[in-house]
CSV table of C-alpha atoms (C1' of nucleotides) in Angstrom, one decimal:
chain,number,residue,atom,x,y,z
A,51,MET,CA,96.2,107.9,89.5
A,52,GLU,CA,94.6,111.0,91.1
A,53,PHE,CA,95.5,112.8,94.3
A,54,LYS,CA,93.0,111.2,96.6
A,55,GLU,CA,93.9,107.7,95.5
A,56,ALA,CA,97.6,108.4,95.7
A,57,LYS,CA,97.3,109.8,99.2
A,58,ASN,CA,95.3,106.8,100.3
A,59,LYS,CA,97.8,104.4,98.9
A,60,PHE,CA,100.7,106.3,100.6
A,61,VAL,CA,98.9,106.2,104.0
A,62,GLN,CA,98.1,102.4,103.7
A,63,THR,CA,101.7,101.6,102.6
A,64,TRP,CA,103.2,103.6,105.4
A,65,GLY,CA,100.8,101.9,107.9
A,66,ALA,CA,101.9,98.4,106.6
A,67,LEU,CA,105.5,99.3,106.8
A,68,GLY,CA,105.1,100.6,110.3
A,69,SER,CA,103.6,97.2,111.4
A,70,GLN,CA,106.5,95.4,110.0
A,71,TRP,CA,108.8,97.5,112.1
A,72,GLY,CA,106.9,97.2,115.3
A,73,ILE,CA,104.8,100.4,115.1
A,74,ASN,CA,101.1,100.1,115.3
A,75,LYS,CA,99.3,100.5,112.0
A,76,THR,CA,97.1,103.4,113.0
A,77,MET,CA,100.0,105.3,114.6
A,78,ALA,CA,101.9,105.0,111.3
A,79,GLN,CA,98.9,105.9,109.3
A,80,ILE,CA,98.2,109.1,111.3
A,81,HIS,CA,101.8,110.0,110.9
A,82,ALA,CA,101.7,109.4,107.2
A,83,LEU,CA,98.6,111.5,106.8
A,84,LEU,CA,100.1,114.4,108.7
A,85,MET,CA,103.4,114.2,106.8
A,86,VAL,CA,101.7,114.8,103.5
A,87,SER,CA,99.2,117.3,104.8
A,88,HIS,CA,99.8,120.8,103.8
A,89,GLU,CA,98.1,122.3,106.8
A,90,ALA,CA,97.6,121.2,110.4
A,91,VAL,CA,94.8,118.7,110.7
A,92,SER,CA,92.1,118.4,113.4
A,93,MET,CA,91.4,115.2,115.3
A,94,GLU,CA,87.9,115.2,113.7
A,95,ASP,CA,89.4,115.2,110.2
A,96,ILE,CA,91.9,112.4,111.1
A,97,MET,CA,89.1,110.3,112.4
A,98,GLU,CA,87.1,110.9,109.3
A,99,GLU,CA,90.0,110.2,106.8
A,100,LEU,CA,91.2,107.1,108.5
A,101,GLN,CA,87.8,105.9,109.7
A,102,ILE,CA,88.9,105.4,113.3
A,103,SER,CA,87.4,106.2,116.7
A,104,ARG,CA,88.0,109.2,118.8
A,105,GLY,CA,89.8,107.2,121.4
A,106,ASN,CA,92.1,105.6,118.9
A,107,ALA,CA,93.0,108.9,117.4
A,108,SER,CA,93.6,110.5,120.7
A,109,MET,CA,95.8,107.7,122.0
A,110,ASN,CA,97.9,107.4,118.9
A,111,LEU,CA,98.3,111.2,118.6
A,112,ARG,CA,99.5,111.2,122.2
A,113,ALA,CA,102.0,108.4,121.4
A,114,LEU,CA,103.3,110.3,118.3
A,115,MET,CA,103.8,113.4,120.4
A,116,ASP,CA,105.7,111.4,123.0
A,117,TRP,CA,108.0,110.3,120.2
A,118,GLY,CA,108.4,113.9,119.4
A,119,ILE,CA,107.5,113.6,115.8
A,120,VAL,CA,104.0,115.2,115.9
A,121,TYR,CA,103.2,118.6,117.3
A,122,LYS,CA,100.0,120.2,118.5
A,123,GLU,CA,99.1,123.5,117.0
A,124,TYR,CA,96.6,126.1,118.1
A,125,LYS,CA,94.8,128.3,115.6
A,126,ALA,CA,93.7,131.8,116.6
A,127,GLY,CA,90.0,131.9,117.3
A,128,GLU,CA,89.7,128.1,117.1
A,129,ARG,CA,88.8,126.0,120.1
A,130,ARG,CA,90.0,122.7,118.5
A,131,GLU,CA,93.5,121.4,118.5
A,132,PHE,CA,95.3,120.8,115.3
A,133,PHE,CA,98.2,118.5,114.6
A,134,THR,CA,101.3,118.6,112.3
A,135,ALA,CA,104.1,116.1,111.7
A,136,GLU,CA,107.8,116.8,111.7
A,137,LYS,CA,108.4,117.1,108.0
A,138,ASP,CA,112.1,117.4,107.9
A,139,LEU,CA,113.2,113.8,107.2
A,140,ASP,CA,116.7,114.1,108.7
A,141,GLU,CA,115.2,115.4,111.8
A,142,LEU,CA,112.5,112.7,111.8
A,143,ALA,CA,115.0,109.9,111.4
A,144,VAL,CA,117.1,111.3,114.2
A,145,LYS,CA,114.2,111.5,116.6
A,146,ILE,CA,113.1,107.9,115.8
A,147,SER,CA,116.6,106.7,116.1
A,148,ARG,CA,117.1,108.4,119.5
A,149,GLU,CA,113.8,107.2,120.9
A,150,ARG,CA,114.3,103.6,119.8
A,151,SER,CA,117.8,103.7,121.3
A,152,LYS,CA,116.6,105.0,124.6
A,153,ARG,CA,113.5,102.7,124.8
A,154,GLU,CA,114.8,99.5,123.4
A,155,ILE,CA,118.6,99.3,122.8
A,156,LYS,CA,119.8,100.8,126.0
A,157,PRO,CA,117.7,98.4,128.2
A,158,ALA,CA,118.8,95.5,126.0
A,159,LEU,CA,122.4,96.5,126.5
A,160,LYS,CA,121.9,96.5,130.2
A,161,VAL,CA,120.7,92.9,130.1
A,162,LEU,CA,123.5,91.8,127.8
A,163,LYS,CA,126.0,93.2,130.2
A,164,GLU,CA,124.4,91.4,133.1
A,165,VAL,CA,124.1,88.0,131.4
A,166,SER,CA,127.6,88.2,129.9
A,167,SER,CA,129.1,88.8,133.4
A,168,ILE,CA,128.3,85.4,135.0
A,169,GLN,CA,131.1,83.3,136.4
A,170,SER,CA,132.0,80.5,134.0
A,171,ASP,CA,135.2,78.6,134.6
A,172,ASN,CA,133.0,75.7,133.9
A,173,THR,CA,131.7,73.9,130.8
A,174,GLU,CA,132.2,74.6,127.1
A,175,ALA,CA,128.6,75.6,126.9
A,176,GLU,CA,129.0,78.3,129.6
A,177,LYS,CA,132.2,79.6,128.0
A,178,HIS,CA,130.5,79.9,124.7
A,179,PHE,CA,127.5,81.7,126.2
A,180,VAL,CA,129.7,84.3,127.8
A,181,ASP,CA,131.8,84.7,124.7
A,182,GLN,CA,128.8,85.1,122.4
A,183,THR,CA,126.9,87.5,124.7
A,184,THR,CA,130.0,89.6,125.2
A,185,LYS,CA,130.5,89.9,121.5
A,186,LEU,CA,126.9,90.8,121.1
A,187,TYR,CA,127.2,93.4,123.8
A,188,ASP,CA,130.2,95.0,122.0
A,189,PHE,CA,128.5,94.9,118.7
A,190,VAL,CA,125.3,96.4,119.8
A,191,LEU,CA,127.1,99.1,121.8
A,192,LYS,CA,129.3,100.0,118.8
A,193,ALA,CA,126.3,100.1,116.4
A,194,ASP,CA,124.4,102.3,118.9
A,195,ASN,CA,127.3,104.7,119.2
A,196,VAL,CA,127.8,104.9,115.4
A,197,LEU,CA,124.2,105.8,114.9
A,198,ASP,CA,124.5,108.4,117.6
A,199,LYS,CA,127.6,109.8,116.0
A,200,ILE,CA,126.1,109.9,112.6
A,201,THR,CA,122.9,111.7,113.6
A,202,GLU,CA,125.0,114.2,115.6
A,203,TYR,CA,125.7,116.0,112.3
A,204,LYS,CA,122.1,116.9,112.6
A,205,ASP,CA,121.7,119.0,109.5
A,206,ASN,CA,121.8,116.8,106.4
A,207,TRP,CA,123.5,113.9,108.2
A,208,LEU,CA,122.4,111.4,105.5
A,209,ALA,CA,124.0,113.4,102.7
A,210,LYS,CA,127.2,113.9,104.8
A,211,LEU,CA,127.3,110.2,105.5
A,212,VAL,CA,127.0,109.4,101.8
A,213,VAL,CA,130.1,111.5,101.2
A,214,LYS,CA,132.1,109.9,104.0
A,215,ILE,CA,131.2,106.4,102.8
A,216,MET,CA,131.9,106.9,99.1
A,217,LYS,CA,135.2,108.6,99.3
B,225,MET,CA,123.2,84.8,138.5
B,226,GLU,CA,123.9,81.3,137.3
B,227,PHE,CA,124.1,80.0,133.7
B,228,LYS,CA,120.6,78.7,133.3
B,229,GLU,CA,119.1,81.8,134.7
B,230,ALA,CA,121.3,84.0,132.5
B,231,LYS,CA,120.5,82.0,129.4
B,232,ASN,CA,116.8,82.3,130.0
B,233,LYS,CA,117.0,86.0,130.7
B,234,PHE,CA,118.9,86.5,127.4
B,235,VAL,CA,116.3,84.4,125.4
B,236,GLN,CA,113.4,86.3,126.9
B,237,THR,CA,115.0,89.7,126.3
B,238,TRP,CA,115.9,88.9,122.7
B,239,GLY,CA,112.3,87.7,122.2
B,240,ALA,CA,110.9,90.9,123.6
B,241,LEU,CA,113.3,93.0,121.5
B,242,GLY,CA,112.2,91.0,118.4
B,243,SER,CA,108.6,91.8,119.0
B,244,GLN,CA,109.3,95.5,119.2
B,245,TRP,CA,111.0,95.3,115.8
B,246,GLY,CA,108.2,93.3,114.1
B,247,ILE,CA,109.7,89.9,114.5
B,248,ASN,CA,107.6,87.3,116.2
B,249,LYS,CA,108.6,86.5,119.7
B,250,THR,CA,109.1,82.7,119.3
B,251,MET,CA,111.2,83.3,116.2
B,252,ALA,CA,113.5,85.7,118.0
B,253,GLN,CA,113.7,83.3,121.0
B,254,ILE,CA,114.7,80.3,118.9
B,255,HIS,CA,117.3,82.5,117.3
B,256,ALA,CA,118.6,83.6,120.6
B,257,LEU,CA,118.7,80.1,121.9
B,258,LEU,CA,120.7,78.9,118.9
B,259,MET,CA,123.1,81.9,119.0
B,260,VAL,CA,124.3,81.1,122.5
B,261,SER,CA,124.3,77.3,122.0
B,262,HIS,CA,127.6,75.7,121.7
B,263,GLU,CA,126.4,72.8,119.6
B,264,ALA,CA,123.6,72.3,117.1
B,265,VAL,CA,120.2,71.8,118.8
B,266,SER,CA,117.5,69.4,117.8
B,267,MET,CA,113.9,70.4,117.4
B,268,GLU,CA,112.9,68.3,120.3
B,269,ASP,CA,115.3,70.3,122.6
B,270,ILE,CA,114.1,73.6,121.3
B,271,MET,CA,110.5,72.6,122.0
B,272,GLU,CA,111.5,71.5,125.5
B,273,GLU,CA,113.6,74.6,126.3
B,274,LEU,CA,111.1,77.2,125.1
B,275,GLN,CA,108.0,75.2,126.0
B,276,ILE,CA,106.5,75.4,122.5
B,277,SER,CA,104.7,73.0,120.2
B,278,ARG,CA,106.2,71.1,117.4
B,279,GLY,CA,104.3,73.0,114.8
B,280,ASN,CA,105.4,76.3,116.2
B,281,ALA,CA,109.1,75.2,116.3
B,282,SER,CA,108.9,73.9,112.8
B,283,MET,CA,107.4,77.0,111.3
B,284,ASN,CA,109.7,79.4,113.0
B,285,LEU,CA,112.8,77.4,112.1
B,286,ARG,CA,111.7,77.4,108.5
B,287,ALA,CA,111.3,81.2,108.7
B,288,LEU,CA,114.7,81.6,110.2
B,289,MET,CA,116.2,79.5,107.5
B,290,ASP,CA,114.4,81.6,104.9
B,291,TRP,CA,116.1,84.6,106.4
B,292,GLY,CA,119.3,82.8,106.0
B,293,ILE,CA,120.4,83.1,109.6
B,294,VAL,CA,119.8,79.6,110.8
B,295,TYR,CA,121.2,76.4,109.2
B,296,LYS,CA,120.2,72.8,109.3
B,297,GLU,CA,122.9,70.3,110.2
B,298,TYR,CA,123.0,66.6,109.9
B,299,LYS,CA,124.9,64.5,112.3
B,300,ALA,CA,126.4,61.2,111.2
B,301,GLY,CA,124.3,58.3,112.4
B,302,GLU,CA,121.6,60.6,113.6
B,303,ARG,CA,118.2,60.6,112.0
B,304,ARG,CA,117.1,63.9,113.6
B,305,GLU,CA,117.9,67.3,112.2
B,306,PHE,CA,119.9,69.8,114.2
B,307,PHE,CA,120.0,73.5,113.9
B,308,THR,CA,122.6,76.2,114.3
B,309,ALA,CA,122.5,80.0,114.1
B,310,GLU,CA,124.8,82.3,112.2
B,311,LYS,CA,127.1,83.4,114.9
B,312,ASP,CA,129.2,86.0,113.2
B,313,LEU,CA,127.5,89.2,114.1
B,314,ASP,CA,128.7,91.2,111.1
B,315,GLU,CA,127.3,88.5,108.8
B,316,LEU,CA,124.1,88.3,110.8
B,317,ALA,CA,123.5,92.0,110.5
B,318,VAL,CA,124.2,92.0,106.8
B,319,LYS,CA,121.7,89.2,106.2
B,320,ILE,CA,119.0,90.9,108.2
B,321,SER,CA,119.6,94.2,106.5
B,322,ARG,CA,119.5,92.6,103.0
B,323,GLU,CA,116.3,90.7,103.7
B,324,ARG,CA,114.5,93.6,105.2
B,325,SER,CA,115.6,95.8,102.3
B,326,LYS,CA,114.3,93.2,99.8
B,327,ARG,CA,111.1,92.4,101.5
B,328,GLU,CA,110.1,95.8,102.9
B,329,ILE,CA,112.1,98.8,101.7
B,330,LYS,CA,112.2,98.0,98.0
B,331,PRO,CA,108.4,97.5,97.7
B,332,ALA,CA,107.8,100.7,99.7
B,333,LEU,CA,110.1,102.6,97.4
B,334,LYS,CA,108.1,101.3,94.4
B,335,VAL,CA,104.9,102.7,96.0
B,336,LEU,CA,106.6,106.0,96.9
B,337,LYS,CA,107.7,106.4,93.3
B,338,GLU,CA,104.2,105.8,92.0
B,339,VAL,CA,102.4,108.1,94.3
B,340,SER,CA,105.0,110.9,93.9
B,341,SER,CA,104.5,110.8,90.2
B,342,ILE,CA,100.9,112.0,90.0
B,343,GLN,CA,100.1,115.0,88.0
B,344,SER,CA,99.6,118.1,90.2
B,345,ASP,CA,99.5,121.5,88.6
B,346,ASN,CA,96.6,121.9,90.9
B,347,THR,CA,96.2,122.9,94.5
B,348,GLU,CA,98.7,123.7,97.2
B,349,ALA,CA,97.7,120.4,98.9
B,350,GLU,CA,98.6,118.4,95.8
B,351,LYS,CA,101.9,120.3,95.4
B,352,HIS,CA,102.9,119.6,99.0
B,353,PHE,CA,102.0,115.9,98.6
B,354,VAL,CA,104.2,115.5,95.6
B,355,ASP,CA,107.0,117.4,97.1
B,356,GLN,CA,106.9,115.5,100.4
B,357,THR,CA,106.6,112.0,98.9
B,358,THR,CA,109.4,112.9,96.4
B,359,LYS,CA,111.7,113.9,99.3
B,360,LEU,CA,110.7,110.7,101.1
B,361,TYR,CA,111.5,108.6,98.1
B,362,ASP,CA,114.9,110.3,97.8
B,363,PHE,CA,115.7,109.9,101.5
B,364,VAL,CA,114.7,106.2,101.7
B,365,LEU,CA,116.6,105.4,98.5
B,366,LYS,CA,119.7,107.1,99.8
B,367,ALA,CA,119.5,105.4,103.2
B,368,ASP,CA,118.9,102.0,101.5
B,369,ASN,CA,122.0,102.6,99.3
B,370,VAL,CA,124.2,103.7,102.2
B,371,LEU,CA,123.3,100.6,104.1
B,372,ASP,CA,124.0,98.5,101.1
B,373,LYS,CA,127.4,100.2,100.6
B,374,ILE,CA,128.3,99.8,104.3
B,375,THR,CA,127.6,96.1,104.4
B,376,GLU,CA,129.5,95.6,101.2
B,377,TYR,CA,132.7,95.7,103.2
B,378,LYS,CA,131.4,92.4,104.5
B,379,ASP,CA,134.2,91.5,106.8
B,380,ASN,CA,134.2,93.7,109.9
B,381,TRP,CA,132.1,96.4,108.3
B,382,LEU,CA,131.0,97.9,111.6
B,383,ALA,CA,134.6,98.4,112.8
B,384,LYS,CA,135.5,99.9,109.4
B,385,LEU,CA,132.5,102.2,109.6
B,386,VAL,CA,133.6,103.4,113.0
B,387,VAL,CA,136.9,104.4,111.6
B,388,LYS,CA,135.4,106.2,108.6
B,389,ILE,CA,133.0,108.1,110.8
B,390,MET,CA,135.4,109.1,113.5
B,391,LYS,CA,138.2,110.5,111.4
C,207,DA,C1',107.6,47.2,100.3
C,208,DT,C1',107.0,48.4,105.1
C,209,DA,C1',107.2,50.6,109.2
C,210,DA,C1',109.5,53.5,112.4
C,211,DA,C1',111.3,58.0,113.1
C,212,DC,C1',110.9,62.2,112.2
C,213,DT,C1',109.0,66.8,109.9
C,214,DT,C1',105.5,69.8,107.8
C,215,DT,C1',101.0,71.6,107.2
C,216,DC,C1',97.0,74.0,108.3
C,217,DA,C1',92.2,74.3,110.4
C,218,DT,C1',91.2,75.5,115.0
C,219,DT,C1',92.1,77.6,119.4
C,220,DT,C1',94.5,80.8,122.3
C,221,DT,C1',96.8,84.9,123.2
C,222,DT,C1',98.1,89.4,122.3
C,223,DT,C1',97.2,93.7,120.4
C,224,DT,C1',94.4,97.1,118.9
C,225,DT,C1',90.1,99.6,118.7
C,226,DT,C1',85.9,101.2,120.4
C,227,DG,C1',82.8,104.2,122.8
C,228,DA,C1',80.9,106.2,126.6
C,229,DA,C1',81.9,108.4,131.0
C,230,DA,C1',85.0,111.5,133.1
C,231,DC,C1',87.6,115.3,132.6
C,232,DT,C1',89.3,120.1,130.9
C,233,DT,C1',89.0,124.4,128.8
C,234,DT,C1',86.7,128.4,127.2
C,235,DA,C1',83.2,131.8,126.5
C,236,DA,C1',79.2,134.0,128.0
D,298,DT,C1',79.0,129.8,137.5
D,299,DT,C1',77.5,127.1,133.8
D,300,DA,C1',77.1,124.8,129.7
D,301,DA,C1',79.1,124.0,125.4
D,302,DA,C1',83.0,122.3,122.9
D,303,DG,C1',86.3,119.8,123.1
D,304,DT,C1',89.9,115.9,124.8
D,305,DT,C1',91.4,111.8,127.5
D,306,DT,C1',90.9,107.5,129.7
D,307,DC,C1',90.1,102.8,130.2
D,308,DA,C1',87.1,98.6,130.6
D,309,DA,C1',85.2,95.8,127.2
D,310,DA,C1',84.9,94.1,122.4
D,311,DA,C1',86.9,93.1,118.1
D,312,DA,C1',90.6,92.0,115.2
D,313,DA,C1',94.9,90.3,114.3
D,314,DA,C1',98.7,87.4,115.2
D,315,DA,C1',100.6,83.4,117.0
D,316,DA,C1',100.4,78.7,118.8
D,317,DT,C1',98.6,74.2,119.0
D,318,DG,C1',98.2,69.4,117.7
D,319,DA,C1',96.8,65.9,114.9
D,320,DA,C1',96.8,64.2,110.3
D,321,DA,C1',99.5,64.1,106.2
D,322,DG,C1',103.8,63.8,104.4
D,323,DT,C1',108.9,62.3,104.1
D,324,DT,C1',112.9,59.9,104.7
D,325,DT,C1',115.6,56.0,106.1
D,326,DA,C1',116.7,51.4,107.4
D,327,DT,C1',115.6,46.8,107.0
DNA sequence: ATAAACTTTCATTTTTTTTTGAAACTTTAA
DNA sequence: TTAAAGTTTCAAAAAAAAATGAAAGTTTAT
């Protein structure tokens, strides 16, 4: 396999993986492309490589920047904007984890708390509902906290976790 | 909030959360419904509660059973099939984690290994590509292994992890 | 063996999500 | 200023994903 082929395969695979985890394909592909690019890439070049429209590129770059995992770069004497991805994988994972927690887990926890708080001195069905949603609330909260704690180590958290787990 | 309202809110929220994580809405909703149901539920009742077609119910129940998180149940003297969800949350998380690893992470690792193995005594761009994909391979492999190790504790793994992390 | 009761399948339709592209907007240089 | 070079926005189109429903398939009881 030669470089161009390998790069393309990587971008396609990352895109597919993204879809399966609820991230749109193009967004994941742009991210993949930037991750393996040595230098910052212009929007024009992203459009060209991925064969996508200007609007698509612009919107997904914006989204990636909102996630905090892609940065704008300005080159001296260049009018155009260039883009780079966060390349440190520990940092990348921390940012994704934080964002998903903030955008998805926290709101879900709020709902879980609400629905598990209904009055239910009534039927078996109601008792079971309250019991199960309470357990779910506790579980998700605990998992969310553990993730937060783990990623707090910041530098090299995954390696540190490995050590903690194994011993 | 009364029971019916709370139950509906939970089902809708779980469905939306599923979508954001790459699981189709109905599949997540059926799962939610079964999780908080005291007794096994018939397909008819699922269709009724979620206002979905027979085909949709059938296909998503099949998918949930393939994931190993929903079970068929037979009631004595009843022709119809009934369904229940895995209600132990530790077990549920282990199963989802195992399946996603098998279906998505392992194939991705295979591709990462392939593309990071190209020959590249060439340009800076190629060197960076190989370097970054190698790092990514190592990271994903390590993360996959850690998850596997954590869930190996089986019983109460999350609580045990909390203890390990905090001390 | 038959038919009633129920489930599965899959071509078609519907819905949802993503993408496009052109107009509006912004920035920079002359 | 002004116009060139670039970026963003968003209504409309396209593509992808999910849902429908009726026919085919199963199972069970008689």
